């Protein structure tokens, strides 16, 4: 039974011996020697080839992080944060400096989002514990969100991307949107209609990018930590709001600080939704078919062309295929493994989708 889930297990965990220790009580038995150990729904040759690729990646040192990259990345976020405060402190709270400061703070939130993603995936330090500690600081103090909430949702998404009822990122089907051809046809046959789906490409612009963070995430995360009694996460979240209030209240007052906060969340929300959905929503969405790890990730993800701007703007999630295949790989190495992934796709006749940034945005709609 252990071999069946080897690839996801290998992909997600750094200290595999520690994880096996906690999993040992869950072992209910072993397959008899005469029983098949490979599921017929999976491509055996592709599984073996991907494991060879994984071994090559490890030998090439592509899972080892460049700590200076992440230090400089954090410094650029902190510099933007300070610049936002200095803008209002020096130029005053009139419209132009206020809006400019909001853009800087929105950039801070988006970029801190990509950085917490790195720590959450254990791709910065060799020890899981160190990644978890810094993750709480980045997502909690710099963004005001709980690490436990992100971990709870995001690893489900990575295990079964675009699989209905297993990937929480597509849970908006069918309440808000009809996602994927298979599920949309199913709704038509059942004559279920919760929303005017023929107009979903229009109301997406209202309830999607501008509203997700300020009208939903912003409030749900507090419910999440209280319900699950994640008091350490709550403490980290409060440090963000206390710092924000103490630094901007003397300059803006209560109304100004509330307006600034909502505007920053609005900017962050648009940035976050367009980037995170461009790699998944246009791809195959269906029930879980229990296919192999490589096929699961390739049918649900696509890439966006590489450039210095695209890398920075998306937090290297323009290499979504490589990220999903190797979640713990430091993002500065995605471009190095991409040609190897393309070769494996070509060998097995699997489409490796890569498109321009604006095309990726349009494909969501």
CSV table of N, CA, C and O in Angstrom, one decimal, residues 231-349:
chain,number,residue,atom,x,y,z
A,231,UNK,N,-4.4,30.0,18.8
A,231,UNK,CA,-4.2,31.2,19.5
A,231,UNK,C,-2.8,31.8,19.1
A,231,UNK,O,-2.7,33.0,19.1
A,232,UNK,N,-1.8,31.0,18.8
A,232,UNK,CA,-0.5,31.5,18.4
A,232,UNK,C,-0.7,32.3,17.1
A,232,UNK,O,-0.2,33.4,16.9
A,233,UNK,N,-1.4,31.7,16.1
A,233,UNK,CA,-1.7,32.4,14.9
A,233,UNK,C,-2.4,33.7,15.1
A,233,UNK,O,-2.2,34.7,14.4
A,234,UNK,N,-3.4,33.7,16.0
A,234,UNK,CA,-4.2,34.9,16.3
A,234,UNK,C,-3.3,36.0,16.8
A,234,UNK,O,-3.4,37.2,16.4
A,235,UNK,N,-2.4,35.6,17.7
A,235,UNK,CA,-1.4,36.6,18.2
A,235,UNK,C,-0.6,37.2,17.2
A,235,UNK,O,-0.4,38.4,17.1
A,236,UNK,N,-0.1,36.4,16.2
A,236,UNK,CA,0.7,36.9,15.1
A,236,UNK,C,-0.1,37.8,14.3
A,236,UNK,O,0.4,38.9,13.8
A,237,UNK,N,-1.4,37.5,14.0
A,237,UNK,CA,-2.2,38.3,13.2
A,237,UNK,C,-2.5,39.7,13.8
A,237,UNK,O,-2.4,40.7,13.2
A,238,UNK,N,-2.7,39.7,15.2
A,238,UNK,CA,-2.9,40.9,15.9
A,238,UNK,C,-1.7,41.8,15.8
A,238,UNK,O,-1.9,43.1,15.8
A,239,UNK,N,-0.5,41.3,15.8
A,239,UNK,CA,0.7,42.2,15.7
A,239,UNK,C,0.7,43.0,14.4
A,239,UNK,O,1.2,44.1,14.4
A,240,UNK,N,0.1,42.4,13.3
A,240,UNK,CA,0.0,43.1,12.1
A,240,UNK,C,-0.9,44.3,12.2
A,240,UNK,O,-0.6,45.4,11.8
A,241,UNK,N,-2.1,44.1,12.8
A,241,UNK,CA,-3.1,45.2,12.9
A,241,UNK,C,-2.6,46.2,13.9
A,241,UNK,O,-2.9,47.4,13.7
A,242,UNK,N,-2.0,45.8,15.0
A,242,UNK,CA,-1.5,46.8,16.0
A,242,UNK,C,-0.4,47.7,15.3
A,242,UNK,O,-0.4,48.9,15.5
A,243,UNK,N,0.5,47.0,14.6
A,243,UNK,CA,1.6,47.8,13.9
A,243,UNK,C,1.0,48.8,12.9
A,243,UNK,O,1.4,49.9,12.8
A,244,UNK,N,0.0,48.3,12.1
A,244,UNK,CA,-0.6,49.1,11.1
A,244,UNK,C,-1.3,50.3,11.8
A,244,UNK,O,-1.2,51.5,11.3
A,245,UNK,N,-2.0,50.1,12.9
A,245,UNK,CA,-2.7,51.1,13.5
A,245,UNK,C,-1.8,52.2,14.1
A,245,UNK,O,-1.9,53.4,14.0
A,246,UNK,N,-0.7,51.7,14.8
A,246,UNK,CA,0.2,52.6,15.5
A,246,UNK,C,1.0,53.5,14.5
A,246,UNK,O,1.3,54.6,14.8
A,247,UNK,N,1.3,52.9,13.4
A,247,UNK,CA,2.1,53.7,12.4
A,247,UNK,C,1.3,54.6,11.5
A,247,UNK,O,1.8,55.7,11.2
A,248,UNK,N,0.0,54.3,11.3
A,248,UNK,CA,-0.8,55.1,10.3
A,248,UNK,C,-1.8,56.0,11.0
A,248,UNK,O,-2.3,57.0,10.5
A,249,UNK,N,-2.2,55.6,12.2
A,249,UNK,CA,-3.3,56.4,12.9
A,249,UNK,C,-2.9,57.9,13.2
A,249,UNK,O,-3.6,58.8,12.9
A,250,UNK,N,-1.6,58.1,13.6
A,250,UNK,CA,-1.2,59.5,13.8
A,250,UNK,C,-1.2,60.3,12.5
A,250,UNK,O,-1.3,61.6,12.6
A,251,UNK,N,-1.1,59.7,11.4
A,251,UNK,CA,-1.0,60.4,10.1
A,251,UNK,C,-2.4,60.5,9.4
A,251,UNK,O,-2.6,61.5,8.7
A,252,UNK,N,-3.3,59.6,9.7
A,252,UNK,CA,-4.5,59.5,8.9
A,252,UNK,C,-5.8,59.6,9.7
A,252,UNK,O,-6.9,59.9,9.2
A,253,UNK,N,-5.7,59.2,11.0
A,253,UNK,CA,-7.0,59.2,11.8
A,253,UNK,C,-7.7,57.9,11.5
A,253,UNK,O,-7.3,57.1,10.7
A,254,UNK,N,-8.9,57.7,12.2
A,254,UNK,CA,-9.6,56.5,12.1
A,254,UNK,C,-10.2,56.3,10.7
A,254,UNK,O,-10.0,55.2,10.1
A,255,UNK,N,-10.9,57.3,10.1
A,255,UNK,CA,-11.4,57.1,8.8
A,255,UNK,C,-10.4,56.8,7.7
A,255,UNK,O,-10.5,56.0,6.8
A,256,UNK,N,-9.3,57.6,7.8
A,256,UNK,CA,-8.2,57.4,6.9
A,256,UNK,C,-7.5,56.1,6.9
A,256,UNK,O,-7.3,55.4,5.9
A,257,UNK,N,-7.3,55.6,8.1
A,257,UNK,CA,-6.7,54.3,8.3
A,257,UNK,C,-7.6,53.1,7.8
A,257,UNK,O,-7.1,52.2,7.2
A,258,UNK,N,-8.9,53.2,8.0
A,258,UNK,CA,-9.8,52.2,7.5
A,258,UNK,C,-9.9,52.3,6.0
A,258,UNK,O,-9.9,51.2,5.4
A,259,UNK,N,-9.9,53.5,5.4
A,259,UNK,CA,-10.0,53.6,4.0
A,259,UNK,C,-8.7,53.0,3.4
A,259,UNK,O,-8.8,52.3,2.3
A,260,UNK,N,-7.5,53.3,4.0
A,260,UNK,CA,-6.3,52.8,3.4
A,260,UNK,C,-6.3,51.3,3.5
A,260,UNK,O,-5.8,50.6,2.5
A,261,UNK,N,-6.7,50.7,4.6
A,261,UNK,CA,-6.7,49.3,4.8
A,261,UNK,C,-7.6,48.6,3.7
A,261,UNK,O,-7.1,47.6,3.1
A,262,UNK,N,-8.8,49.1,3.5
A,262,UNK,CA,-9.7,48.5,2.5
A,262,UNK,C,-9.1,48.6,1.1
A,262,UNK,O,-9.2,47.7,0.3
A,263,UNK,N,-8.5,49.8,0.8
A,263,UNK,CA,-7.9,50.0,-0.5
A,263,UNK,C,-6.8,49.0,-0.8
A,263,UNK,O,-6.6,48.4,-1.8
A,264,UNK,N,-5.9,48.8,0.3
A,264,UNK,CA,-4.8,47.9,0.2
A,264,UNK,C,-5.3,46.5,-0.1
A,264,UNK,O,-4.8,45.8,-0.9
A,265,UNK,N,-6.3,46.1,0.7
A,265,UNK,CA,-6.9,44.7,0.5
A,265,UNK,C,-7.5,44.6,-0.9
A,265,UNK,O,-7.5,43.5,-1.5
A,266,UNK,N,-8.1,45.7,-1.4
A,266,UNK,CA,-8.7,45.6,-2.7
A,266,UNK,C,-7.6,45.4,-3.8
A,266,UNK,O,-7.8,44.6,-4.7
A,267,UNK,N,-6.5,46.1,-3.7
A,267,UNK,CA,-5.4,46.0,-4.6
A,267,UNK,C,-4.8,44.5,-4.5
A,267,UNK,O,-4.6,43.9,-5.5
A,268,UNK,N,-4.6,44.1,-3.3
A,268,UNK,CA,-4.0,42.8,-3.0
A,268,UNK,C,-5.0,41.7,-3.6
A,268,UNK,O,-4.5,40.7,-4.2
A,269,UNK,N,-6.3,41.9,-3.4
A,269,UNK,CA,-7.2,40.9,-3.9
A,269,UNK,C,-7.2,40.7,-5.4
A,269,UNK,O,-7.2,39.6,-5.9
A,270,UNK,N,-7.2,41.8,-6.1
A,270,UNK,CA,-7.1,41.7,-7.6
A,270,UNK,C,-5.8,41.1,-8.0
A,270,UNK,O,-5.9,40.2,-8.9
A,271,UNK,N,-4.7,41.4,-7.5
A,271,UNK,CA,-3.4,40.9,-7.8
A,271,UNK,C,-3.4,39.3,-7.5
A,271,UNK,O,-3.1,38.5,-8.4
A,272,UNK,N,-3.9,39.0,-6.3
A,272,UNK,CA,-3.9,37.6,-5.9
A,272,UNK,C,-4.8,36.7,-6.8
A,272,UNK,O,-4.4,35.6,-7.2
A,273,UNK,N,-6.0,37.1,-7.1
A,273,UNK,CA,-6.9,36.3,-7.8
A,273,UNK,C,-6.5,36.1,-9.2
A,273,UNK,O,-6.5,34.9,-9.8
A,274,UNK,N,-6.1,37.1,-9.9
A,274,UNK,CA,-5.7,37.0,-11.3
A,274,UNK,C,-4.5,36.0,-11.5
A,274,UNK,O,-4.4,35.2,-12.3
A,275,UNK,N,-3.5,36.2,-10.5
A,275,UNK,CA,-2.3,35.4,-10.6
A,275,UNK,C,-2.6,33.9,-10.3
A,275,UNK,O,-2.2,33.0,-11.0
A,276,UNK,N,-3.3,33.7,-9.2
A,276,UNK,CA,-3.5,32.3,-8.7
A,276,UNK,C,-4.5,31.5,-9.6
A,276,UNK,O,-4.4,30.3,-9.7
A,277,UNK,N,-5.4,32.2,-10.3
A,277,UNK,CA,-6.4,31.5,-11.1
A,277,UNK,C,-5.9,31.3,-12.5
A,277,UNK,O,-6.5,30.4,-13.2
A,278,UNK,N,-4.9,32.1,-13.0
A,278,UNK,CA,-4.6,31.9,-14.4
A,278,UNK,C,-3.9,30.6,-14.7
A,278,UNK,O,-4.0,30.1,-15.9
A,279,UNK,N,-3.4,29.9,-13.7
A,279,UNK,CA,-2.8,28.6,-14.0
A,279,UNK,C,-3.7,27.4,-13.8
A,279,UNK,O,-3.3,26.3,-14.2
A,280,UNK,N,-4.9,27.6,-13.3
A,280,UNK,CA,-5.7,26.5,-12.9
A,280,UNK,C,-7.1,26.5,-13.5
A,280,UNK,O,-7.6,25.6,-14.1
A,281,UNK,N,-7.8,27.7,-13.4
A,281,UNK,CA,-9.2,27.8,-13.9
A,281,UNK,C,-9.4,27.4,-15.3
A,281,UNK,O,-10.4,26.7,-15.7
A,282,UNK,N,-8.5,27.8,-16.2
A,282,UNK,CA,-8.7,27.4,-17.7
A,282,UNK,C,-8.4,25.9,-17.9
A,282,UNK,O,-8.6,25.5,-19.0
A,283,UNK,N,-7.8,25.2,-17.0
A,283,UNK,CA,-7.4,23.8,-17.2
A,283,UNK,C,-8.6,22.9,-16.8
A,283,UNK,O,-9.7,23.3,-16.5
A,284,UNK,N,-8.3,21.6,-16.9
A,284,UNK,CA,-9.3,20.5,-16.7
A,284,UNK,C,-9.7,20.5,-15.3
A,284,UNK,O,-8.9,20.4,-14.4
A,285,UNK,N,-11.1,20.6,-15.1
A,285,UNK,CA,-11.7,20.5,-13.8
A,285,UNK,C,-12.7,19.4,-13.8
A,285,UNK,O,-13.6,19.3,-14.7
A,286,UNK,N,-12.6,18.4,-12.9
A,286,UNK,CA,-13.4,17.2,-12.9
A,286,UNK,C,-13.4,16.6,-11.5
A,286,UNK,O,-12.7,17.0,-10.6
A,287,UNK,N,-14.1,15.5,-11.4
A,287,UNK,CA,-14.0,14.6,-10.2
A,287,UNK,C,-12.6,13.9,-10.3
A,287,UNK,O,-12.0,13.8,-11.3
A,288,UNK,N,-12.2,13.5,-9.1
A,288,UNK,CA,-10.9,12.8,-9.0
A,288,UNK,C,-11.0,11.5,-9.8
A,288,UNK,O,-11.8,10.6,-9.5
A,289,UNK,N,-10.0,11.3,-10.7
A,289,UNK,CA,-10.0,10.1,-11.5
A,289,UNK,C,-8.8,9.1,-11.0
A,289,UNK,O,-8.6,8.1,-11.6
A,290,UNK,N,-8.2,9.5,-10.0
A,290,UNK,CA,-7.1,8.7,-9.3
A,290,UNK,C,-6.0,8.3,-10.3
A,290,UNK,O,-5.6,7.2,-10.4
A,291,UNK,N,-5.5,9.3,-11.1
A,291,UNK,CA,-4.4,9.1,-12.0
A,291,UNK,C,-3.1,9.3,-11.3
A,291,UNK,O,-3.1,9.8,-10.2
A,292,UNK,N,-2.0,9.1,-12.0
A,292,UNK,CA,-0.7,9.2,-11.4
A,292,UNK,C,-0.4,10.7,-11.1
A,292,UNK,O,-1.0,11.6,-11.6
A,293,UNK,N,0.6,10.9,-10.2
A,293,UNK,CA,1.0,12.2,-9.7
A,293,UNK,C,1.3,13.2,-10.9
A,293,UNK,O,0.8,14.3,-10.9
A,294,UNK,N,2.1,12.7,-11.8
A,294,UNK,CA,2.5,13.6,-12.9
A,294,UNK,C,1.3,14.0,-13.7
A,294,UNK,O,1.1,15.2,-14.0
A,295,UNK,N,0.5,13.1,-14.1
A,295,UNK,CA,-0.7,13.4,-14.9
A,295,UNK,C,-1.7,14.3,-14.1
A,295,UNK,O,-2.3,15.2,-14.7
A,296,UNK,N,-1.9,14.0,-12.9
A,296,UNK,CA,-2.8,14.8,-12.0
A,296,UNK,C,-2.4,16.3,-12.1
A,296,UNK,O,-3.2,17.2,-12.2
A,297,UNK,N,-1.1,16.6,-12.0
A,297,UNK,CA,-0.6,18.0,-11.9
A,297,UNK,C,-0.6,18.6,-13.3
A,297,UNK,O,-1.0,19.8,-13.4
A,298,UNK,N,-0.2,17.9,-14.3
A,298,UNK,CA,-0.2,18.5,-15.7
A,298,UNK,C,-1.5,18.8,-16.3
A,298,UNK,O,-1.7,19.8,-17.0
A,299,UNK,N,-2.6,18.0,-15.9
A,299,UNK,CA,-3.9,18.3,-16.5
A,299,UNK,C,-4.6,19.5,-15.8
A,299,UNK,O,-5.5,20.0,-16.3
A,300,UNK,N,-4.0,19.9,-14.6
A,300,UNK,CA,-4.7,20.9,-13.8
A,300,UNK,C,-3.9,22.2,-13.8
A,300,UNK,O,-4.3,23.2,-13.2
A,301,UNK,N,-2.7,22.2,-14.4
A,301,UNK,CA,-1.8,23.4,-14.3
A,301,UNK,C,-1.3,23.8,-15.7
A,301,UNK,O,-1.1,22.9,-16.6
A,302,UNK,N,-1.0,25.1,-15.8
A,302,UNK,CA,-0.3,25.6,-17.0
A,302,UNK,C,0.7,26.7,-16.6
A,302,UNK,O,0.6,27.2,-15.5
A,303,UNK,N,1.6,27.0,-17.5
A,303,UNK,CA,2.7,28.0,-17.2
A,303,UNK,C,2.4,29.3,-17.9
A,303,UNK,O,1.6,29.3,-18.9
A,304,UNK,N,3.1,30.3,-17.5
A,304,UNK,CA,3.1,31.6,-18.2
A,304,UNK,C,4.5,31.9,-18.6
A,304,UNK,O,5.5,31.6,-17.8
A,305,UNK,N,4.8,32.6,-19.7
A,305,UNK,CA,6.1,32.8,-20.2
A,305,UNK,C,7.0,33.5,-19.1
A,305,UNK,O,6.5,34.3,-18.3
A,306,UNK,N,8.3,33.1,-19.2
A,306,UNK,CA,9.2,33.7,-18.2
A,306,UNK,C,9.7,35.0,-18.7
A,306,UNK,O,10.0,35.3,-19.9
A,307,UNK,N,9.8,35.9,-17.7
A,307,UNK,CA,10.5,37.2,-17.9
A,307,UNK,C,10.8,37.7,-16.5
A,307,UNK,O,10.2,37.2,-15.5
A,308,UNK,N,11.7,38.7,-16.4
A,308,UNK,CA,12.0,39.2,-15.0
A,308,UNK,C,10.7,39.8,-14.4
A,308,UNK,O,10.5,39.6,-13.2
A,309,UNK,N,9.9,40.5,-15.2
A,309,UNK,CA,8.6,41.0,-14.6
A,309,UNK,C,7.7,39.9,-14.2
A,309,UNK,O,7.1,39.9,-13.1
A,310,UNK,N,7.5,39.0,-15.1
A,310,UNK,CA,6.5,37.9,-14.8
A,310,UNK,C,6.9,37.1,-13.6
A,310,UNK,O,6.1,36.7,-12.8
A,311,UNK,N,8.2,36.8,-13.5
A,311,UNK,CA,8.8,36.1,-12.3
A,311,UNK,C,8.4,36.9,-11.0
A,311,UNK,O,8.0,36.3,-10.0
A,312,UNK,N,8.7,38.2,-11.0
A,312,UNK,CA,8.5,39.0,-9.8
A,312,UNK,C,7.0,39.2,-9.6
A,312,UNK,O,6.5,39.0,-8.5
A,313,UNK,N,6.2,39.5,-10.6
A,313,UNK,CA,4.8,39.8,-10.5
A,313,UNK,C,4.0,38.6,-10.0
A,313,UNK,O,3.1,38.8,-9.2
A,314,UNK,N,4.4,37.4,-10.4
A,314,UNK,CA,3.7,36.2,-10.0
A,314,UNK,C,4.3,35.4,-8.9
A,314,UNK,O,3.8,34.4,-8.5
A,315,UNK,N,5.5,35.9,-8.4
A,315,UNK,CA,6.2,35.2,-7.4
A,315,UNK,C,6.7,33.8,-7.9
A,315,UNK,O,6.7,32.8,-7.2
A,316,UNK,N,7.0,33.8,-9.2
A,316,UNK,CA,7.5,32.6,-9.9
A,316,UNK,C,6.4,31.6,-10.1
A,316,UNK,O,6.7,30.4,-10.4
A,317,UNK,N,5.1,31.9,-9.8
A,317,UNK,CA,4.0,31.0,-10.1
A,317,UNK,C,3.7,30.9,-11.6
A,317,UNK,O,2.8,30.2,-11.9
A,318,UNK,N,4.4,31.7,-12.4
A,318,UNK,CA,4.3,31.5,-13.8
A,318,UNK,C,4.9,30.1,-14.2
A,318,UNK,O,4.7,29.6,-15.2
A,319,UNK,N,5.7,29.5,-13.3
A,319,UNK,CA,6.2,28.1,-13.4
A,319,UNK,C,5.3,27.2,-12.5
A,319,UNK,O,5.8,26.4,-11.7
A,320,UNK,N,4.0,27.3,-12.7
A,320,UNK,CA,3.1,26.5,-11.9
A,320,UNK,C,3.3,25.0,-12.1
A,320,UNK,O,3.1,24.2,-11.1
A,321,UNK,N,3.6,24.6,-13.3
A,321,UNK,CA,3.8,23.1,-13.5
A,321,UNK,C,4.9,22.6,-12.7
A,321,UNK,O,4.8,21.6,-11.9
A,322,UNK,N,6.1,23.2,-12.7
A,322,UNK,CA,7.2,22.8,-12.0
A,322,UNK,C,7.0,22.9,-10.5
A,322,UNK,O,7.4,22.0,-9.7
A,323,UNK,N,6.3,23.9,-10.1
A,323,UNK,CA,5.9,24.1,-8.6
A,323,UNK,C,5.0,23.0,-8.2
A,323,UNK,O,5.3,22.5,-7.1
A,324,UNK,N,4.1,22.6,-8.9
A,324,UNK,CA,3.2,21.5,-8.5
A,324,UNK,C,3.8,20.1,-8.5
A,324,UNK,O,3.5,19.3,-7.7
A,325,UNK,N,4.8,19.9,-9.4
A,325,UNK,CA,5.5,18.6,-9.4
A,325,UNK,C,6.5,18.5,-8.3
A,325,UNK,O,6.7,17.5,-7.7
A,326,UNK,N,7.1,19.7,-7.9
A,326,UNK,CA,8.1,19.7,-6.9
A,326,UNK,C,7.8,20.9,-5.9
A,326,UNK,O,8.5,21.9,-5.9
A,327,UNK,N,6.8,20.7,-5.0
A,327,UNK,CA,6.3,21.8,-4.2
A,327,UNK,C,7.4,22.3,-3.2
A,327,UNK,O,7.3,23.5,-2.9
A,328,UNK,N,8.4,21.5,-2.9
A,328,UNK,CA,9.4,22.0,-1.9
A,328,UNK,C,10.6,22.6,-2.6
A,328,UNK,O,11.6,23.0,-2.0
A,329,UNK,N,10.6,22.6,-4.0
A,329,UNK,CA,11.7,23.2,-4.7
A,329,UNK,C,11.8,24.7,-4.5
A,329,UNK,O,10.7,25.4,-4.7
A,330,UNK,N,12.9,25.3,-4.2
A,330,UNK,CA,13.0,26.8,-4.2
A,330,UNK,C,12.7,27.4,-5.5
A,330,UNK,O,13.1,26.9,-6.6
A,331,UNK,N,11.9,28.4,-5.5
A,331,UNK,CA,11.3,28.9,-6.8
A,331,UNK,C,12.4,29.4,-7.8
A,331,UNK,O,12.2,29.5,-9.0
A,332,UNK,N,13.6,29.8,-7.3
A,332,UNK,CA,14.6,30.3,-8.2
A,332,UNK,C,15.2,29.2,-9.0
A,332,UNK,O,16.0,29.5,-9.9
A,333,UNK,N,14.8,28.0,-8.8
A,333,UNK,CA,15.3,26.8,-9.6
A,333,UNK,C,14.3,26.3,-10.6
A,333,UNK,O,14.6,25.3,-11.3
A,334,UNK,N,13.1,26.8,-10.6
A,334,UNK,CA,12.1,26.3,-11.5
A,334,UNK,C,12.5,26.3,-13.0
A,334,UNK,O,12.3,25.4,-13.7
A,335,UNK,N,13.2,27.4,-13.4
A,335,UNK,CA,13.6,27.5,-14.8
A,335,UNK,C,14.6,26.5,-15.2
A,335,UNK,O,14.7,26.1,-16.3
A,336,UNK,N,15.3,26.0,-14.2
A,336,UNK,CA,16.4,25.0,-14.5
A,336,UNK,C,15.7,23.6,-14.7
A,336,UNK,O,16.3,22.8,-15.5
A,337,UNK,N,14.7,23.3,-14.0
A,337,UNK,CA,14.0,22.0,-14.2
A,337,UNK,C,13.0,21.9,-15.3
A,337,UNK,O,12.6,20.9,-15.8
A,338,UNK,N,12.6,23.1,-15.7
A,338,UNK,CA,11.5,23.2,-16.8
A,338,UNK,C,11.9,22.4,-18.0
A,338,UNK,O,11.0,21.7,-18.6
A,339,UNK,N,13.1,22.5,-18.6
A,339,UNK,CA,13.4,21.7,-19.8
A,339,UNK,C,13.3,20.2,-19.6
A,339,UNK,O,12.9,19.5,-20.5
A,340,UNK,N,13.6,19.7,-18.4
A,340,UNK,CA,13.5,18.3,-18.1
A,340,UNK,C,12.1,17.9,-18.0
A,340,UNK,O,11.7,16.8,-18.5
A,341,UNK,N,11.2,18.7,-17.5
A,341,UNK,CA,9.8,18.4,-17.4
A,341,UNK,C,9.2,18.4,-18.8
A,341,UNK,O,8.4,17.5,-19.2
A,342,UNK,N,9.6,19.4,-19.6
A,342,UNK,CA,9.1,19.4,-21.0
A,342,UNK,C,9.5,18.2,-21.8
A,342,UNK,O,8.7,17.6,-22.6
A,343,UNK,N,10.7,17.7,-21.6
A,343,UNK,CA,11.1,16.5,-22.3
A,343,UNK,C,10.3,15.3,-21.8
A,343,UNK,O,9.9,14.4,-22.7
A,344,UNK,N,10.0,15.2,-20.6
A,344,UNK,CA,9.2,14.1,-20.1
A,344,UNK,C,7.8,14.1,-20.7
A,344,UNK,O,7.2,13.1,-21.0
A,345,UNK,N,7.2,15.3,-20.7
A,345,UNK,CA,5.9,15.5,-21.4
A,345,UNK,C,5.9,15.1,-22.8
A,345,UNK,O,5.0,14.4,-23.3
A,346,UNK,N,7.0,15.5,-23.6
A,346,UNK,CA,7.1,15.1,-25.0
A,346,UNK,C,7.2,13.6,-25.2
A,346,UNK,O,6.6,13.1,-26.1
A,347,UNK,N,7.9,13.0,-24.3
A,347,UNK,CA,8.1,11.5,-24.4
A,347,UNK,C,6.8,10.8,-24.2
A,347,UNK,O,6.5,9.8,-24.9
A,348,UNK,N,5.9,11.3,-23.4
A,348,UNK,CA,4.6,10.6,-23.1
A,348,UNK,C,3.4,11.2,-23.8
A,348,UNK,O,2.3,10.9,-23.5
A,349,UNK,N,3.6,12.2,-24.7
A,349,UNK,CA,2.5,12.8,-25.4
A,349,UNK,C,1.6,13.7,-24.5
A,349,UNK,O,0.4,13.7,-24.8
